[in-house]
Amino acid sequence: MSANVVEIQGLDRRFGKRTALEGIDLAVHKGVVLGLVGANGAGKTTLIKHILGLLKAQTGTVRVFGLDPVRHPAEVLGRIGYLSENRELPEWMRVGELLRYTQAFYPAWDTHYAQDLLTLFELNRGQKIKTLSRGQRAQTALLIALAYRPDLLLLDEPSSGLDPVVRRDILSAIIRTVADEGRTVVFSSHLLDEVERVADVVVMIHEGRTVLKDSLDAIKATHIRLTVRFPQPLTSPPSLPGVLSCTGGPQEWTYVCHNGLKDLQQEVDAVHGLVVDSAVPTLDEIFVSRAKGHTSPEGSLCDR
Amino acid sequence: MQIHISTKDGVPIYLQIVNQVKYMVASGRLRSGEQLPPVRRLAEDLLINPNTVARAYRELEAAKVLSTRQGAGVYVADTASPLARREQTRILKDRIDLLLAEARHMDVSVEDLIDLLRQRGELIK
């Protein structure tokens, strides 16, 4: 029995002529926190919907807990706690009613834990869901996803549109479940600072394809931000190995590079540059570099 | 326990924790035998992955700065004091290296730097 909670191989997905996902391979090991990052429309939600069995794989396979979520929806969904991007909740219910309603579907529902979360989030059982603030909606949606202690927590932009206080509460609640044994978390987020703090593994999706998939440690170890000073102003700075982006100028240019770190000093020397600053880039910088910068063909202009 | 984590640091988060705990022990802010928050609590307070905290605690234990009491939590080790002296020296060395690098950048000699140090030392007295 695989220790992979989610196993995706060769997944393709097209909507009419538009390719939403292409060649996605992903294995999520039990107990791992996986951060899914990418621009809006890159394919994160589409990927999550395949894990939930809401979309059927057109090419390739999707297995969750070793099962096809489309063919075994009850077994799979019963062990997943899902927070949708829209926080879909039944507007006509009150918070307390929603809790009782959800509890009926999940035998593993923990009433004490649900109450703890209710208190932590300062939610009122009697309150109508349609009157909840944005933050309260997110908290309520998270509460019902957590309360039956699912084996897999699937969160689509859990912090999106929330003020710092609520974000903190939500992140804290998620971290608490990670500390519980065996819980696996997959979350998509634009807040790369949070991803950097909480994720074990990061997958970056760009236009439906995986452009980066590695442990956070490895990502940080294989990227570098280098500021190079050249003897004269340049409109066309030289390319460096593994360059993802190049900004600045005219005399000092900042490169973000991936791999080839060993040869970098030699290359900088070869183009008569002087390294004036060198640092590990943040996940945010890496993401922006990949999204905006172009990998230059040999010797051509780095994009500004 | 006041620990500050920055993702902009370039230093891995677990190492930031290790360094800060070592510093607090060396500077006396954490005393021998004092209890540290459990992994889960610290992770929630700092809003980071609990594995990261666990890793930091493991490393601090290997370095004999912390010790775990069976099921009773994590404490500053009793043998922390000789480590403190070594840690203090290491911290000062790092600061000095940074200062020397800056001075070199500005074409200031080591002798001038020492004079400056003495001047400031006199002022602070």
Tab-separated table of C-alpha atoms in Angstrom, chain A:
chain	number	residue	atom	x	y	z
A	1	MET	CA	0.000	0.000	0.000
A	2	SER	CA	1.544	3.268	-1.100
A	3	ALA	CA	2.338	5.847	1.515
A	4	ASN	CA	1.274	8.436	-1.011
A	5	VAL	CA	-1.998	10.059	-0.118
A	6	VAL	CA	-2.294	11.569	-3.584
A	7	GLU	CA	-0.744	10.112	-6.703
A	8	ILE	CA	-1.201	11.808	-10.053
A	9	GLN	CA	0.452	10.602	-13.241
A	10	GLY	CA	0.491	12.177	-16.669
A	11	LEU	CA	-2.621	14.258	-16.043
A	12	ASP	CA	-3.911	16.343	-18.922
A	13	ARG	CA	-7.017	18.480	-18.927
A	14	ARG	CA	-8.486	20.542	-21.731
A	15	PHE	CA	-11.584	22.692	-21.694
A	16	GLY	CA	-12.507	22.905	-25.354
A	17	LYS	CA	-9.420	24.262	-27.082
A	18	ARG	CA	-7.820	25.580	-23.897
A	19	THR	CA	-5.249	23.405	-22.131
A	20	ALA	CA	-5.747	23.795	-18.383
A	21	LEU	CA	-3.296	21.107	-17.240
A	22	GLU	CA	-0.549	19.300	-19.091
A	23	GLY	CA	1.582	16.348	-18.057
A	24	ILE	CA	1.057	16.760	-14.322
A	25	ASP	CA	2.919	14.224	-12.178
A	26	LEU	CA	2.465	14.614	-8.460
A	27	ALA	CA	2.946	12.381	-5.463
A	28	VAL	CA	1.966	13.676	-2.036
A	29	HIS	CA	3.408	11.641	0.786
A	30	LYS	CA	1.471	11.179	3.997
A	31	GLY	CA	2.103	13.881	6.578
A	32	VAL	CA	3.525	16.352	4.086
A	33	VAL	CA	2.393	19.958	3.765
A	34	LEU	CA	2.376	20.825	0.082
A	35	GLY	CA	2.094	24.400	-1.117
A	36	LEU	CA	0.635	24.919	-4.577
A	37	VAL	CA	1.567	28.245	-6.128
A	38	GLY	CA	0.836	29.818	-9.444
A	39	ALA	CA	-0.827	32.764	-11.115
A	40	ASN	CA	-4.601	33.020	-11.291
A	41	GLY	CA	-5.729	30.662	-14.025
A	42	ALA	CA	-2.515	28.640	-13.918
A	43	GLY	CA	-4.439	25.482	-13.090
A	44	LYS	CA	-4.329	25.163	-9.296
A	45	THR	CA	-8.087	24.909	-8.755
A	46	THR	CA	-8.444	22.560	-11.727
A	47	LEU	CA	-5.835	20.301	-10.166
A	48	ILE	CA	-7.588	20.383	-6.808
A	49	LYS	CA	-10.906	19.470	-8.466
A	50	HIS	CA	-9.284	16.365	-9.942
A	51	ILE	CA	-8.161	15.306	-6.467
A	52	LEU	CA	-11.749	15.711	-5.267
A	53	GLY	CA	-13.103	13.732	-8.180
A	54	LEU	CA	-15.114	16.732	-9.382
A	55	LEU	CA	-13.263	16.454	-12.662
A	56	LYS	CA	-12.369	13.227	-14.396
A	57	ALA	CA	-8.888	12.778	-15.817
A	58	GLN	CA	-8.928	13.007	-19.593
A	59	THR	CA	-5.450	11.531	-19.817
A	60	GLY	CA	-3.430	9.972	-17.036
A	61	THR	CA	-4.471	8.768	-13.580
A	62	VAL	CA	-5.471	10.291	-10.276
A	63	ARG	CA	-5.405	8.217	-7.090
A	64	VAL	CA	-6.343	9.454	-3.636
A	65	PHE	CA	-5.794	7.008	-0.746
A	66	GLY	CA	-5.081	4.549	-3.547
A	67	LEU	CA	-8.566	4.998	-5.034
A	68	ASP	CA	-9.941	6.755	-8.092
A	69	PRO	CA	-11.941	9.638	-6.554
A	70	VAL	CA	-14.373	9.626	-9.491
A	71	ARG	CA	-15.208	5.927	-9.038
A	72	HIS	CA	-15.159	5.958	-5.208
A	73	PRO	CA	-16.480	9.365	-4.192
A	74	ALA	CA	-17.844	8.378	-0.790
A	75	GLU	CA	-14.690	6.642	0.445
A	76	VAL	CA	-12.424	9.392	-0.810
A	77	LEU	CA	-14.453	12.494	0.099
A	78	GLY	CA	-15.196	11.095	3.557
A	79	ARG	CA	-11.506	11.431	4.335
A	80	ILE	CA	-10.913	14.835	2.757
A	81	GLY	CA	-11.538	18.199	4.359
A	82	TYR	CA	-12.041	20.703	1.546
A	83	LEU	CA	-12.034	24.474	1.692
A	84	SER	CA	-13.184	25.869	-1.625
A	85	GLU	CA	-12.028	29.206	-2.961
A	86	ASN	CA	-15.569	30.572	-2.858
A	87	ARG	CA	-16.294	29.255	0.633
A	88	GLU	CA	-19.538	27.753	-0.628
A	89	LEU	CA	-21.882	27.482	2.312
A	90	PRO	CA	-25.651	27.117	2.577
A	91	GLU	CA	-26.721	30.749	3.067
A	92	TRP	CA	-30.065	29.991	4.689
A	93	MET	CA	-28.608	28.002	7.583
A	94	ARG	CA	-27.323	29.214	10.883
A	95	VAL	CA	-23.803	28.245	11.948
A	96	GLY	CA	-25.042	25.718	14.487
A	97	GLU	CA	-27.351	24.105	11.936
A	98	LEU	CA	-24.543	23.753	9.440
A	99	LEU	CA	-22.421	22.035	12.044
A	100	ARG	CA	-25.184	19.544	12.882
A	101	TYR	CA	-25.899	19.023	9.182
A	102	THR	CA	-22.248	18.300	8.365
A	103	GLN	CA	-21.822	16.120	11.416
A	104	ALA	CA	-24.516	13.797	10.100
A	105	PHE	CA	-22.345	12.941	7.103
A	106	TYR	CA	-19.120	12.302	8.952
A	107	PRO	CA	-18.947	9.611	11.632
A	108	ALA	CA	-15.490	10.798	12.673
A	109	TRP	CA	-16.856	14.238	13.667
A	110	ASP	CA	-15.304	15.375	16.949
A	111	THR	CA	-17.796	17.551	18.858
A	112	HIS	CA	-15.254	18.793	21.402
A	113	TYR	CA	-12.824	19.794	18.674
A	114	ALA	CA	-15.637	21.528	16.778
A	115	GLN	CA	-16.522	23.437	19.937
A	116	ASP	CA	-12.872	24.387	20.507
A	117	LEU	CA	-12.678	25.784	17.000
A	118	LEU	CA	-15.984	27.593	17.433
A	119	THR	CA	-14.582	29.277	20.560
A	120	LEU	CA	-11.212	29.972	18.957
A	121	PHE	CA	-12.830	31.637	15.966
A	122	GLU	CA	-15.386	33.415	18.174
A	123	LEU	CA	-18.253	32.188	16.027
A	124	ASN	CA	-21.849	32.248	17.164
A	125	ARG	CA	-23.983	29.146	16.598
A	126	GLY	CA	-27.104	31.260	16.220
A	127	GLN	CA	-25.736	33.483	13.520
A	128	LYS	CA	-27.137	33.219	9.996
A	129	ILE	CA	-24.492	32.292	7.487
A	130	LYS	CA	-25.556	34.988	5.050
A	131	THR	CA	-24.740	37.623	7.671
A	132	LEU	CA	-21.229	36.346	8.326
A	133	SER	CA	-18.290	38.556	7.438
A	134	ARG	CA	-15.761	37.328	4.909
A	135	GLY	CA	-13.403	36.239	7.615
A	136	GLN	CA	-16.132	34.451	9.536
A	137	ARG	CA	-17.198	32.594	6.393
A	138	ALA	CA	-13.655	31.381	5.882
A	139	GLN	CA	-13.436	30.335	9.511
A	140	THR	CA	-16.761	28.509	9.371
A	141	ALA	CA	-15.795	26.736	6.160
A	142	LEU	CA	-12.476	25.739	7.679
A	143	LEU	CA	-14.145	24.570	10.875
A	144	ILE	CA	-16.404	22.102	9.104
A	145	ALA	CA	-13.450	20.887	7.040
A	146	LEU	CA	-11.360	20.252	10.145
A	147	ALA	CA	-13.873	18.952	12.680
A	148	TYR	CA	-14.014	15.356	11.449
A	149	ARG	CA	-10.223	15.170	11.405
A	150	PRO	CA	-9.818	14.294	7.725
A	151	ASP	CA	-6.699	12.465	6.574
A	152	LEU	CA	-6.234	14.996	3.778
A	153	LEU	CA	-6.859	18.706	4.071
A	154	LEU	CA	-7.355	20.388	0.719
A	155	LEU	CA	-7.402	24.168	0.949
A	156	ASP	CA	-7.909	26.473	-1.990
A	157	GLU	CA	-6.542	29.902	-1.120
A	158	PRO	CA	-7.365	29.655	2.602
A	159	SER	CA	-6.080	33.157	3.406
A	160	SER	CA	-7.381	34.979	0.374
A	161	GLY	CA	-9.096	38.296	1.010
A	162	LEU	CA	-8.729	38.107	4.772
A	163	ASP	CA	-7.418	40.636	7.231
A	164	PRO	CA	-4.201	39.844	9.124
A	165	VAL	CA	-5.968	38.852	12.342
A	166	VAL	CA	-8.222	36.273	10.692
A	167	ARG	CA	-5.357	35.044	8.539
A	168	ARG	CA	-3.377	34.404	11.658
A	169	ASP	CA	-6.238	32.448	13.254
A	170	ILE	CA	-6.728	30.347	10.160
A	171	LEU	CA	-3.052	29.625	9.652
A	172	SER	CA	-2.748	28.778	13.318
A	173	ALA	CA	-5.643	26.308	13.088
A	174	ILE	CA	-4.070	24.687	10.041
A	175	ILE	CA	-0.710	24.398	11.784
A	176	ARG	CA	-2.400	22.759	14.747
A	177	THR	CA	-3.733	20.025	12.454
A	178	VAL	CA	-0.278	19.530	10.969
A	179	ALA	CA	1.070	18.932	14.458
A	180	ASP	CA	-1.503	16.145	14.791
A	181	GLU	CA	-0.025	12.935	13.529
A	182	GLY	CA	-0.465	11.809	9.965
A	183	ARG	CA	-2.363	14.765	8.644
A	184	THR	CA	-1.566	15.662	5.049
A	185	VAL	CA	-2.221	19.183	3.773
A	186	VAL	CA	-2.360	20.515	0.223
A	187	PHE	CA	-2.995	24.229	0.021
A	188	SER	CA	-2.842	26.743	-2.752
A	189	SER	CA	-1.895	30.306	-1.938
A	190	HIS	CA	-0.755	33.606	-3.350
A	191	LEU	CA	0.730	34.536	-0.005
A	192	LEU	CA	4.176	33.133	-0.603
A	193	ASP	CA	5.399	34.230	2.784
A	194	GLU	CA	2.899	31.822	4.331
A	195	VAL	CA	3.865	29.065	1.919
A	196	GLU	CA	7.471	29.593	2.838
A	197	ARG	CA	6.691	29.319	6.533
A	198	VAL	CA	4.460	26.299	6.452
A	199	ALA	CA	5.100	24.142	3.379
A	200	ASP	CA	7.449	21.152	3.262
A	201	VAL	CA	7.148	20.832	-0.506
A	202	VAL	CA	6.312	23.498	-3.078
A	203	VAL	CA	4.798	22.933	-6.518
A	204	MET	CA	4.732	25.869	-8.881
A	205	ILE	CA	2.313	25.706	-11.794
A	206	HIS	CA	2.555	27.954	-14.825
A	207	GLU	CA	0.083	27.741	-17.691
A	208	GLY	CA	-0.970	24.246	-16.697
A	209	ARG	CA	2.505	22.807	-16.386
A	210	THR	CA	4.660	22.085	-13.370
A	211	VAL	CA	7.672	24.404	-13.512
A	212	LEU	CA	9.002	23.653	-10.053
A	213	LYS	CA	8.397	20.732	-7.747
A	214	ASP	CA	10.707	20.214	-4.811
A	215	SER	CA	11.160	20.452	-1.081
A	216	LEU	CA	11.371	24.012	0.170
A	217	ASP	CA	14.899	23.348	1.414
A	218	ALA	CA	16.011	22.189	-2.033
A	219	ILE	CA	14.362	25.157	-3.739
A	220	LYS	CA	16.155	27.587	-1.465
A	221	ALA	CA	19.437	25.748	-1.929
A	222	THR	CA	19.299	25.821	-5.736
A	223	HIS	CA	18.280	29.411	-6.354
A	224	ILE	CA	20.359	32.535	-5.915
A	225	ARG	CA	19.946	36.279	-6.292
A	226	LEU	CA	23.070	37.964	-7.504
A	227	THR	CA	23.743	41.665	-8.020
A	228	VAL	CA	26.564	42.195	-10.482
A	229	ARG	CA	28.313	45.457	-11.161
A	230	PHE	CA	29.794	45.920	-14.644
A	231	PRO	CA	32.617	48.283	-15.543
A	232	GLN	CA	30.380	50.211	-17.964
A	233	PRO	CA	26.661	50.882	-18.212
A	234	LEU	CA	24.976	48.216	-20.337
A	235	THR	CA	21.648	48.141	-22.125
A	236	SER	CA	22.100	44.466	-22.829
A	237	PRO	CA	23.487	42.630	-19.781
A	238	PRO	CA	25.114	39.254	-20.424
A	239	SER	CA	23.253	36.048	-19.715
A	240	LEU	CA	24.311	33.858	-16.792
A	241	PRO	CA	23.778	30.104	-16.413
A	242	GLY	CA	20.321	29.237	-15.144
A	243	VAL	CA	19.135	32.833	-15.315
A	244	LEU	CA	15.420	33.267	-14.612
A	245	SER	CA	15.258	37.032	-14.588
A	246	CYS	CA	17.457	40.067	-14.798
A	247	THR	CA	16.480	43.512	-13.581
A	248	GLY	CA	18.119	46.844	-12.819
A	249	GLY	CA	20.796	48.529	-14.808
A	250	PRO	CA	22.437	50.371	-16.335
A	251	GLN	CA	25.594	49.392	-14.450
A	252	GLU	CA	24.321	47.104	-11.720
A	253	TRP	CA	22.112	44.197	-12.701
A	254	THR	CA	20.304	41.794	-10.386
A	255	TYR	CA	19.965	38.213	-11.566
A	256	VAL	CA	17.856	35.428	-10.117
A	257	CYS	CA	19.326	32.076	-11.166
A	258	HIS	CA	18.416	28.426	-10.780
A	259	ASN	CA	20.983	25.634	-10.709
A	260	GLY	CA	24.482	26.011	-12.144
A	261	LEU	CA	25.391	27.869	-8.956
A	262	LYS	CA	28.905	26.400	-8.899
A	263	ASP	CA	29.877	27.887	-12.259
A	264	LEU	CA	28.350	31.271	-11.563
A	265	GLN	CA	31.427	33.003	-10.135
A	266	GLN	CA	33.508	31.937	-13.148
A	267	GLU	CA	30.843	33.177	-15.526
A	268	VAL	CA	30.612	36.518	-13.781
A	269	ASP	CA	34.410	36.859	-13.971
A	270	ALA	CA	34.322	35.926	-17.643
A	271	VAL	CA	32.012	38.854	-18.390
A	272	HIS	CA	34.088	41.242	-16.251
A	273	GLY	CA	31.438	41.624	-13.594
A	274	LEU	CA	31.871	42.132	-9.858
A	275	VAL	CA	29.443	40.476	-7.440
A	276	VAL	CA	28.333	43.191	-5.021
A	277	ASP	CA	25.512	41.280	-3.385
A	278	SER	CA	24.511	37.658	-3.197
A	279	ALA	CA	21.584	36.175	-1.296
A	280	VAL	CA	19.050	33.370	-1.165
A	281	PRO	CA	15.939	34.723	-2.874
A	282	THR	CA	12.570	34.504	-1.159
A	283	LEU	CA	9.891	32.260	-2.648
A	284	ASP	CA	8.156	35.429	-3.768
A	285	GLU	CA	11.220	36.556	-5.723
A	286	ILE	CA	11.610	33.108	-7.281
A	287	PHE	CA	7.973	33.056	-8.292
A	288	VAL	CA	8.050	36.536	-9.839
A	289	SER	CA	11.293	35.760	-11.631
A	290	ARG	CA	9.830	32.657	-13.185
A	291	ALA	CA	6.588	34.306	-14.077
A	292	LYS	CA	7.988	37.506	-15.546
A	293	GLY	CA	11.539	36.802	-16.602
A	294	HIS	CA	12.420	34.745	-19.631
A	295	THR	CA	15.130	32.150	-19.803
A	296	SER	CA	17.510	33.817	-22.216
A	297	PRO	CA	18.929	32.019	-25.178
A	298	GLU	CA	22.700	32.184	-25.224
A	299	GLY	CA	24.146	35.692	-25.069
A	300	SER	CA	20.955	37.628	-25.589
A	301	LEU	CA	19.328	40.392	-23.608
A	302	CYS	CA	17.922	39.597	-20.210
A	303	ASP	CA	14.419	40.894	-19.826
A	304	ARG	CA	13.992	44.079	-17.753
